[in-house]
Amino acid sequence: MSTSTPTVVLVHGAFADAAGWSGVIEELQSHGIAVIAPPNPLRGLAADAAYVASLAAQVDGPVVLVGHSYGGALITVAGTTDNVVGLVYVAAYALEEGESLGELQGRYPLSPLVGNLKQWTYPVAAGDPAVEVTIAEDAYPSVFAADVPAEVTKVLAATQRPLAAAAFEEPASAAAWKTKPSWALVAGADNAINPEVERFGAKRAGATVVEVEGASHAVALSQPKAVADLIREAVRATS
């Protein structure tokens, strides 16, 4: 493969893992596009973005970063890496420099996600245990994946990866969309992130926007072709 064709790096969000990209990966690979879908540590904005940036920097040639949900906040920061040539937001947060997830969400009415978070604790090297959150299992289908078959959402609810609660308050140290082209997919029936938050962030970033009506937060699972088509557009534009 020519090194002038970007490698796509898919960054999953909270309450999920890289397997959620399976259908998108299949679509991209069928078009000869190189893809990596690393695990997102989900421990905090600065640390997770540093991990994504480090991984992207080690890819030979240009990279298009794709972020779902909280992953959008990470690519916003990690996208300043030299070889990153484009950003794709999939039902995601596109933060401004100095802005936190909580601040961006707070501009609009809160989504059903906020009232359905379950708190857990985990040990840290020093001091008291830290707090992490998952979505309450009974609320998971309606909040995260309303357009995904029930038997699938049952498994997804049981295999959630928690997000460190501190991630909601951590400000972004950079906004890569100021210097890199961006694309955004808005999930029109998203109950995890208010679609208005997605639209606002995408517009502010000057992104090329596609809206998928009726799509849940799990749009990469329910409509992988729509997601892959937007990523392919980004790859074509940056090749």
PDB file of C-alpha atoms in Angstrom:
ATOM      1  CA  MET A   1       0.000   0.000   0.000  1.00  0.00           C
ATOM      2  CA  SER A   2       1.248   3.489  -0.844  1.00  0.00           C
ATOM      3  CA  THR A   3       2.357   5.378   2.247  1.00  0.00           C
ATOM      4  CA  SER A   4       0.489   8.418   0.909  1.00  0.00           C
ATOM      5  CA  THR A   5      -2.823   6.683   1.715  1.00  0.00           C
ATOM      6  CA  PRO A   6      -3.554   7.303   5.406  1.00  0.00           C
ATOM      7  CA  THR A   7      -3.913   4.532   7.947  1.00  0.00           C
ATOM      8  CA  VAL A   8      -7.192   4.832   9.849  1.00  0.00           C
ATOM      9  CA  VAL A   9      -6.888   4.686  13.653  1.00  0.00           C
ATOM     10  CA  LEU A  10     -10.257   4.024  15.297  1.00  0.00           C
ATOM     11  CA  VAL A  11     -10.615   5.233  18.909  1.00  0.00           C
ATOM     12  CA  HIS A  12     -13.572   3.796  20.819  1.00  0.00           C
ATOM     13  CA  GLY A  13     -15.346   5.652  23.598  1.00  0.00           C
ATOM     14  CA  ALA A  14     -16.535   4.859  27.117  1.00  0.00           C
ATOM     15  CA  PHE A  15     -18.631   1.808  28.048  1.00  0.00           C
ATOM     16  CA  ALA A  16     -17.331  -0.023  24.957  1.00  0.00           C
ATOM     17  CA  ASP A  17     -14.247  -1.608  23.434  1.00  0.00           C
ATOM     18  CA  ALA A  18     -12.619  -1.812  20.017  1.00  0.00           C
ATOM     19  CA  ALA A  19     -14.904  -4.702  18.982  1.00  0.00           C
ATOM     20  CA  GLY A  20     -17.636  -2.099  18.464  1.00  0.00           C
ATOM     21  CA  TRP A  21     -15.776  -1.057  15.306  1.00  0.00           C
ATOM     22  CA  SER A  22     -15.919  -4.572  13.744  1.00  0.00           C
ATOM     23  CA  GLY A  23     -18.429  -3.756  11.000  1.00  0.00           C
ATOM     24  CA  VAL A  24     -16.636  -0.502  10.148  1.00  0.00           C
ATOM     25  CA  ILE A  25     -13.264  -2.294  10.004  1.00  0.00           C
ATOM     26  CA  GLU A  26     -14.692  -4.908   7.641  1.00  0.00           C
ATOM     27  CA  GLU A  27     -16.035  -2.174   5.332  1.00  0.00           C
ATOM     28  CA  LEU A  28     -12.744  -0.254   5.300  1.00  0.00           C
ATOM     29  CA  GLN A  29     -10.605  -3.358   4.777  1.00  0.00           C
ATOM     30  CA  SER A  30     -12.806  -4.399   1.860  1.00  0.00           C
ATOM     31  CA  HIS A  31     -11.743  -1.119   0.205  1.00  0.00           C
ATOM     32  CA  GLY A  32      -8.048  -1.762   0.863  1.00  0.00           C
ATOM     33  CA  ILE A  33      -7.743   0.784   3.686  1.00  0.00           C
ATOM     34  CA  ALA A  34      -5.281   0.001   6.502  1.00  0.00           C
ATOM     35  CA  VAL A  35      -6.952   0.127   9.924  1.00  0.00           C
ATOM     36  CA  ILE A  36      -5.882  -0.085  13.575  1.00  0.00           C
ATOM     37  CA  ALA A  37      -8.401  -0.119  16.453  1.00  0.00           C
ATOM     38  CA  PRO A  38      -6.399   0.114  19.706  1.00  0.00           C
ATOM     39  CA  PRO A  39      -7.756  -0.269  23.236  1.00  0.00           C
ATOM     40  CA  ASN A  40      -8.637   3.072  24.838  1.00  0.00           C
ATOM     41  CA  PRO A  41      -7.450   3.110  28.486  1.00  0.00           C
ATOM     42  CA  LEU A  42     -10.459   5.240  29.616  1.00  0.00           C
ATOM     43  CA  ARG A  43      -8.498   6.619  32.589  1.00  0.00           C
ATOM     44  CA  GLY A  44      -8.467  10.364  31.845  1.00  0.00           C
ATOM     45  CA  LEU A  45      -8.382  12.830  28.978  1.00  0.00           C
ATOM     46  CA  ALA A  46      -4.692  13.790  29.096  1.00  0.00           C
ATOM     47  CA  ALA A  47      -3.406  10.253  29.693  1.00  0.00           C
ATOM     48  CA  ASP A  48      -5.670   8.632  27.101  1.00  0.00           C
ATOM     49  CA  ALA A  49      -4.907  11.309  24.480  1.00  0.00           C
ATOM     50  CA  ALA A  50      -1.178  10.826  25.102  1.00  0.00           C
ATOM     51  CA  TYR A  51      -1.625   7.089  24.489  1.00  0.00           C
ATOM     52  CA  VAL A  52      -3.489   7.697  21.202  1.00  0.00           C
ATOM     53  CA  ALA A  53      -0.931  10.315  20.098  1.00  0.00           C
ATOM     54  CA  SER A  54       1.951   7.941  20.836  1.00  0.00           C
ATOM     55  CA  LEU A  55       0.319   5.152  18.858  1.00  0.00           C
ATOM     56  CA  ALA A  56      -0.446   7.447  15.898  1.00  0.00           C
ATOM     57  CA  ALA A  57       3.134   8.753  15.860  1.00  0.00           C
ATOM     58  CA  GLN A  58       4.444   5.182  15.499  1.00  0.00           C
ATOM     59  CA  VAL A  59       2.354   4.504  12.384  1.00  0.00           C
ATOM     60  CA  ASP A  60       4.415   4.669   9.202  1.00  0.00           C
ATOM     61  CA  GLY A  61       2.892   7.435   7.058  1.00  0.00           C
ATOM     62  CA  PRO A  62      -0.169   9.661   7.460  1.00  0.00           C
ATOM     63  CA  VAL A  63      -3.009   8.877   9.873  1.00  0.00           C
ATOM     64  CA  VAL A  64      -6.718   9.713   9.946  1.00  0.00           C
ATOM     65  CA  LEU A  65      -7.921   9.611  13.563  1.00  0.00           C
ATOM     66  CA  VAL A  66     -11.535   8.542  14.124  1.00  0.00           C
ATOM     67  CA  GLY A  67     -13.128   9.008  17.544  1.00  0.00           C
ATOM     68  CA  HIS A  68     -16.465   7.714  18.810  1.00  0.00           C
ATOM     69  CA  SER A  69     -18.097   9.471  21.781  1.00  0.00           C
ATOM     70  CA  TYR A  70     -15.399  10.229  24.413  1.00  0.00           C
ATOM     71  CA  GLY A  71     -12.891   9.110  21.766  1.00  0.00           C
ATOM     72  CA  GLY A  72     -13.724  12.360  19.963  1.00  0.00           C
ATOM     73  CA  ALA A  73     -12.274  14.341  22.873  1.00  0.00           C
ATOM     74  CA  LEU A  74      -9.109  12.234  22.639  1.00  0.00           C
ATOM     75  CA  ILE A  75      -8.560  12.758  18.895  1.00  0.00           C
ATOM     76  CA  THR A  76      -9.118  16.493  19.438  1.00  0.00           C
ATOM     77  CA  VAL A  77      -5.976  16.524  21.593  1.00  0.00           C
ATOM     78  CA  ALA A  78      -3.985  13.671  19.988  1.00  0.00           C
ATOM     79  CA  GLY A  79      -4.691  15.053  16.503  1.00  0.00           C
ATOM     80  CA  THR A  80      -1.945  17.659  16.900  1.00  0.00           C
ATOM     81  CA  THR A  81       0.549  14.815  16.245  1.00  0.00           C
ATOM     82  CA  ASP A  82       2.551  15.644  13.102  1.00  0.00           C
ATOM     83  CA  ASN A  83       1.480  12.698  10.920  1.00  0.00           C
ATOM     84  CA  VAL A  84      -2.249  13.082  11.667  1.00  0.00           C
ATOM     85  CA  VAL A  85      -3.850  14.519   8.518  1.00  0.00           C
ATOM     86  CA  GLY A  86      -7.564  14.374   9.361  1.00  0.00           C
ATOM     87  CA  LEU A  87     -10.105  13.874  12.156  1.00  0.00           C
ATOM     88  CA  VAL A  88     -13.440  12.059  12.009  1.00  0.00           C
ATOM     89  CA  TYR A  89     -15.964  12.461  14.828  1.00  0.00           C
ATOM     90  CA  VAL A  90     -18.575   9.696  15.128  1.00  0.00           C
ATOM     91  CA  ALA A  91     -21.396  10.642  17.543  1.00  0.00           C
ATOM     92  CA  ALA A  92     -18.599  12.350  19.432  1.00  0.00           C
ATOM     93  CA  TYR A  93     -17.397  15.291  21.499  1.00  0.00           C
ATOM     94  CA  ALA A  94     -15.341  17.884  19.605  1.00  0.00           C
ATOM     95  CA  LEU A  95     -13.892  19.994  22.410  1.00  0.00           C
ATOM     96  CA  GLU A  96     -12.384  23.469  22.303  1.00  0.00           C
ATOM     97  CA  GLU A  97      -8.966  23.995  23.888  1.00  0.00           C
ATOM     98  CA  GLY A  98      -9.438  24.446  27.653  1.00  0.00           C
ATOM     99  CA  GLU A  99     -12.962  22.963  27.569  1.00  0.00           C
ATOM    100  CA  SER A 100     -14.054  19.800  29.413  1.00  0.00           C
ATOM    101  CA  LEU A 101     -16.689  17.206  28.501  1.00  0.00           C
ATOM    102  CA  GLY A 102     -18.829  18.496  31.360  1.00  0.00           C
ATOM    103  CA  GLU A 103     -18.656  22.069  30.075  1.00  0.00           C
ATOM    104  CA  LEU A 104     -19.552  21.137  26.492  1.00  0.00           C
ATOM    105  CA  GLN A 105     -22.439  18.921  27.661  1.00  0.00           C
ATOM    106  CA  GLY A 106     -23.620  21.655  30.006  1.00  0.00           C
ATOM    107  CA  ARG A 107     -24.467  23.965  27.099  1.00  0.00           C
ATOM    108  CA  TYR A 108     -27.522  21.807  26.304  1.00  0.00           C
ATOM    109  CA  PRO A 109     -30.122  19.707  28.173  1.00  0.00           C
ATOM    110  CA  LEU A 110     -28.470  16.586  29.592  1.00  0.00           C
ATOM    111  CA  SER A 111     -29.013  13.270  27.828  1.00  0.00           C
ATOM    112  CA  PRO A 112     -30.671  10.244  29.516  1.00  0.00           C
ATOM    113  CA  LEU A 113     -27.155   8.835  30.027  1.00  0.00           C
ATOM    114  CA  VAL A 114     -26.400  11.212  32.883  1.00  0.00           C
ATOM    115  CA  GLY A 115     -29.172   9.931  35.165  1.00  0.00           C
ATOM    116  CA  ASN A 116     -28.315   6.283  34.464  1.00  0.00           C
ATOM    117  CA  LEU A 117     -24.655   6.062  35.452  1.00  0.00           C
ATOM    118  CA  LYS A 118     -23.539   3.496  38.023  1.00  0.00           C
ATOM    119  CA  GLN A 119     -20.504   4.336  40.181  1.00  0.00           C
ATOM    120  CA  TRP A 120     -17.701   1.937  41.011  1.00  0.00           C
ATOM    121  CA  THR A 121     -14.279   2.488  42.602  1.00  0.00           C
ATOM    122  CA  TYR A 122     -10.817   1.321  41.623  1.00  0.00           C
ATOM    123  CA  PRO A 123      -7.465   1.483  43.443  1.00  0.00           C
ATOM    124  CA  VAL A 124      -4.873   4.077  42.472  1.00  0.00           C
ATOM    125  CA  ALA A 125      -1.178   4.153  43.425  1.00  0.00           C
ATOM    126  CA  ALA A 126      -1.591   6.776  46.132  1.00  0.00           C
ATOM    127  CA  GLY A 127      -4.519   8.041  48.158  1.00  0.00           C
ATOM    128  CA  ASP A 128      -8.185   7.069  48.177  1.00  0.00           C
ATOM    129  CA  PRO A 129      -9.757   4.865  45.496  1.00  0.00           C
ATOM    130  CA  ALA A 130     -10.844   6.694  42.338  1.00  0.00           C
ATOM    131  CA  VAL A 131     -14.363   6.617  40.892  1.00  0.00           C
ATOM    132  CA  GLU A 132     -15.329   5.118  37.533  1.00  0.00           C
ATOM    133  CA  VAL A 133     -18.745   4.825  35.895  1.00  0.00           C
ATOM    134  CA  THR A 134     -20.722   2.446  33.687  1.00  0.00           C
ATOM    135  CA  ILE A 135     -24.285   2.653  32.366  1.00  0.00           C
ATOM    136  CA  ALA A 136     -26.880   0.847  34.524  1.00  0.00           C
ATOM    137  CA  GLU A 137     -27.498  -2.467  32.741  1.00  0.00           C
ATOM    138  CA  ASP A 138     -31.276  -2.068  32.509  1.00  0.00           C
ATOM    139  CA  ALA A 139     -30.863   1.380  30.911  1.00  0.00           C
ATOM    140  CA  TYR A 140     -28.023   0.407  28.564  1.00  0.00           C
ATOM    141  CA  PRO A 141     -30.162  -0.656  25.560  1.00  0.00           C
ATOM    142  CA  SER A 142     -32.237   2.550  25.421  1.00  0.00           C
ATOM    143  CA  VAL A 143     -29.352   4.878  26.290  1.00  0.00           C
ATOM    144  CA  PHE A 144     -26.537   3.424  24.194  1.00  0.00           C
ATOM    145  CA  ALA A 145     -27.873   1.142  21.485  1.00  0.00           C
ATOM    146  CA  ALA A 146     -31.607   1.499  20.887  1.00  0.00           C
ATOM    147  CA  ASP A 147     -31.285   0.415  17.222  1.00  0.00           C
ATOM    148  CA  VAL A 148     -29.198  -2.701  17.960  1.00  0.00           C
ATOM    149  CA  PRO A 149     -30.865  -6.135  18.494  1.00  0.00           C
ATOM    150  CA  ALA A 150     -31.772  -6.852  22.144  1.00  0.00           C
ATOM    151  CA  GLU A 151     -29.657 -10.019  22.359  1.00  0.00           C
ATOM    152  CA  VAL A 152     -26.617  -7.984  21.268  1.00  0.00           C
ATOM    153  CA  THR A 153     -27.216  -5.112  23.699  1.00  0.00           C
ATOM    154  CA  LYS A 154     -27.527  -7.606  26.562  1.00  0.00           C
ATOM    155  CA  VAL A 155     -23.971  -8.783  25.857  1.00  0.00           C
ATOM    156  CA  LEU A 156     -22.704  -5.204  25.365  1.00  0.00           C
ATOM    157  CA  ALA A 157     -24.188  -4.137  28.713  1.00  0.00           C
ATOM    158  CA  ALA A 158     -22.365  -6.986  30.461  1.00  0.00           C
ATOM    159  CA  THR A 159     -19.008  -6.222  28.806  1.00  0.00           C
ATOM    160  CA  GLN A 160     -18.880  -2.454  29.379  1.00  0.00           C
ATOM    161  CA  ARG A 161     -15.505  -0.850  30.033  1.00  0.00           C
ATOM    162  CA  PRO A 162     -15.829   1.846  32.724  1.00  0.00           C
ATOM    163  CA  LEU A 163     -14.703   5.444  32.279  1.00  0.00           C
ATOM    164  CA  ALA A 164     -12.836   7.251  35.064  1.00  0.00           C
ATOM    165  CA  ALA A 165     -15.264   9.875  36.400  1.00  0.00           C
ATOM    166  CA  ALA A 166     -12.470  12.462  36.493  1.00  0.00           C
ATOM    167  CA  ALA A 167     -12.415  12.430  32.673  1.00  0.00           C
ATOM    168  CA  PHE A 168     -15.601  14.541  32.620  1.00  0.00           C
ATOM    169  CA  GLU A 169     -13.885  17.508  34.276  1.00  0.00           C
ATOM    170  CA  GLU A 170     -10.466  17.423  32.590  1.00  0.00           C
ATOM    171  CA  PRO A 171      -9.896  20.280  30.086  1.00  0.00           C
ATOM    172  CA  ALA A 172      -8.563  19.571  26.594  1.00  0.00           C
ATOM    173  CA  SER A 173      -4.984  20.820  26.189  1.00  0.00           C
ATOM    174  CA  ALA A 174      -5.380  21.406  22.424  1.00  0.00           C
ATOM    175  CA  ALA A 175      -7.961  21.470  19.619  1.00  0.00           C
ATOM    176  CA  ALA A 176      -6.461  19.818  16.548  1.00  0.00           C
ATOM    177  CA  TRP A 177      -9.467  20.717  14.379  1.00  0.00           C
ATOM    178  CA  LYS A 178      -8.107  24.271  14.252  1.00  0.00           C
ATOM    179  CA  THR A 179      -5.277  23.098  11.989  1.00  0.00           C
ATOM    180  CA  LYS A 180      -6.511  19.741  10.578  1.00  0.00           C
ATOM    181  CA  PRO A 181      -9.552  19.055   8.373  1.00  0.00           C
ATOM    182  CA  SER A 182     -12.432  17.296  10.113  1.00  0.00           C
ATOM    183  CA  TRP A 183     -15.569  15.301   9.365  1.00  0.00           C
ATOM    184  CA  ALA A 184     -18.445  14.509  11.726  1.00  0.00           C
ATOM    185  CA  LEU A 185     -21.329  12.069  11.862  1.00  0.00           C
ATOM    186  CA  VAL A 186     -24.254  13.159  14.046  1.00  0.00           C
ATOM    187  CA  ALA A 187     -26.434  10.336  15.398  1.00  0.00           C
ATOM    188  CA  GLY A 188     -29.905  11.865  15.214  1.00  0.00           C
ATOM    189  CA  ALA A 189     -31.489   9.703  17.953  1.00  0.00           C
ATOM    190  CA  ASP A 190     -28.510   9.612  20.329  1.00  0.00           C
ATOM    191  CA  ASN A 191     -29.522   9.168  23.988  1.00  0.00           C
ATOM    192  CA  ALA A 192     -25.952   9.112  25.339  1.00  0.00           C
ATOM    193  CA  ILE A 193     -24.803  12.468  23.939  1.00  0.00           C
ATOM    194  CA  ASN A 194     -27.428  15.084  23.110  1.00  0.00           C
ATOM    195  CA  PRO A 195     -27.287  15.344  19.271  1.00  0.00           C
ATOM    196  CA  GLU A 196     -27.223  19.145  19.721  1.00  0.00           C
ATOM    197  CA  VAL A 197     -23.845  18.753  21.467  1.00  0.00           C
ATOM    198  CA  GLU A 198     -22.576  16.786  18.448  1.00  0.00           C
ATOM    199  CA  ARG A 199     -23.939  19.378  15.984  1.00  0.00           C
ATOM    200  CA  PHE A 200     -22.508  22.312  17.948  1.00  0.00           C
ATOM    201  CA  GLY A 201     -19.037  20.793  18.217  1.00  0.00           C
ATOM    202  CA  ALA A 202     -18.965  19.797  14.554  1.00  0.00           C
ATOM    203  CA  LYS A 203     -20.086  23.233  13.386  1.00  0.00           C
ATOM    204  CA  ARG A 204     -17.545  24.994  15.606  1.00  0.00           C
ATOM    205  CA  ALA A 205     -14.814  22.745  14.206  1.00  0.00           C
ATOM    206  CA  GLY A 206     -15.841  23.571  10.638  1.00  0.00           C
ATOM    207  CA  ALA A 207     -16.355  19.857  10.009  1.00  0.00           C
ATOM    208  CA  THR A 208     -18.010  18.299   6.976  1.00  0.00           C
ATOM    209  CA  VAL A 209     -21.170  16.942   8.624  1.00  0.00           C
ATOM    210  CA  VAL A 210     -23.362  13.931   7.868  1.00  0.00           C
ATOM    211  CA  GLU A 211     -26.477  13.336   9.967  1.00  0.00           C
ATOM    212  CA  VAL A 212     -27.892   9.807  10.315  1.00  0.00           C
ATOM    213  CA  GLU A 213     -31.541  10.137  11.340  1.00  0.00           C
ATOM    214  CA  GLY A 214     -32.806   7.611  13.847  1.00  0.00           C
ATOM    215  CA  ALA A 215     -29.280   6.405  14.681  1.00  0.00           C
ATOM    216  CA  SER A 216     -28.438   5.570  18.286  1.00  0.00           C
ATOM    217  CA  HIS A 217     -25.128   6.285  19.999  1.00  0.00           C
ATOM    218  CA  ALA A 218     -23.969   2.850  18.777  1.00  0.00           C
ATOM    219  CA  VAL A 219     -24.180   3.973  15.135  1.00  0.00           C
ATOM    220  CA  ALA A 220     -20.882   2.232  14.289  1.00  0.00           C
ATOM    221  CA  LEU A 221     -22.566  -1.057  15.211  1.00  0.00           C
ATOM    222  CA  SER A 222     -26.009  -0.395  13.745  1.00  0.00           C
ATOM    223  CA  GLN A 223     -24.941   1.447  10.578  1.00  0.00           C
ATOM    224  CA  PRO A 224     -21.298   0.538   9.898  1.00  0.00           C
ATOM    225  CA  LYS A 225     -21.537   1.374   6.187  1.00  0.00           C
ATOM    226  CA  ALA A 226     -22.636   4.972   6.866  1.00  0.00           C
ATOM    227  CA  VAL A 227     -19.734   5.388   9.296  1.00  0.00           C
ATOM    228  CA  ALA A 228     -17.217   3.745   6.957  1.00  0.00           C
ATOM    229  CA  ASP A 229     -18.403   5.881   4.011  1.00  0.00           C
ATOM    230  CA  LEU A 230     -17.630   9.081   5.929  1.00  0.00           C
ATOM    231  CA  ILE A 231     -14.208   7.745   6.965  1.00  0.00           C
ATOM    232  CA  ARG A 232     -13.466   6.795   3.344  1.00  0.00           C
ATOM    233  CA  GLU A 233     -14.360  10.349   2.314  1.00  0.00           C
ATOM    234  CA  ALA A 234     -11.817  11.630   4.843  1.00  0.00           C
ATOM    235  CA  VAL A 235      -9.178   9.176   3.590  1.00  0.00           C
ATOM    236  CA  ARG A 236      -9.782  10.201  -0.034  1.00  0.00           C
ATOM    237  CA  ALA A 237      -9.579  13.900   0.832  1.00  0.00           C
ATOM    238  CA  THR A 238      -6.301  13.504   2.737  1.00  0.00           C
ATOM    239  CA  SER A 239      -4.536  11.046   0.388  1.00  0.00           C
TER     240      SER A 239
END
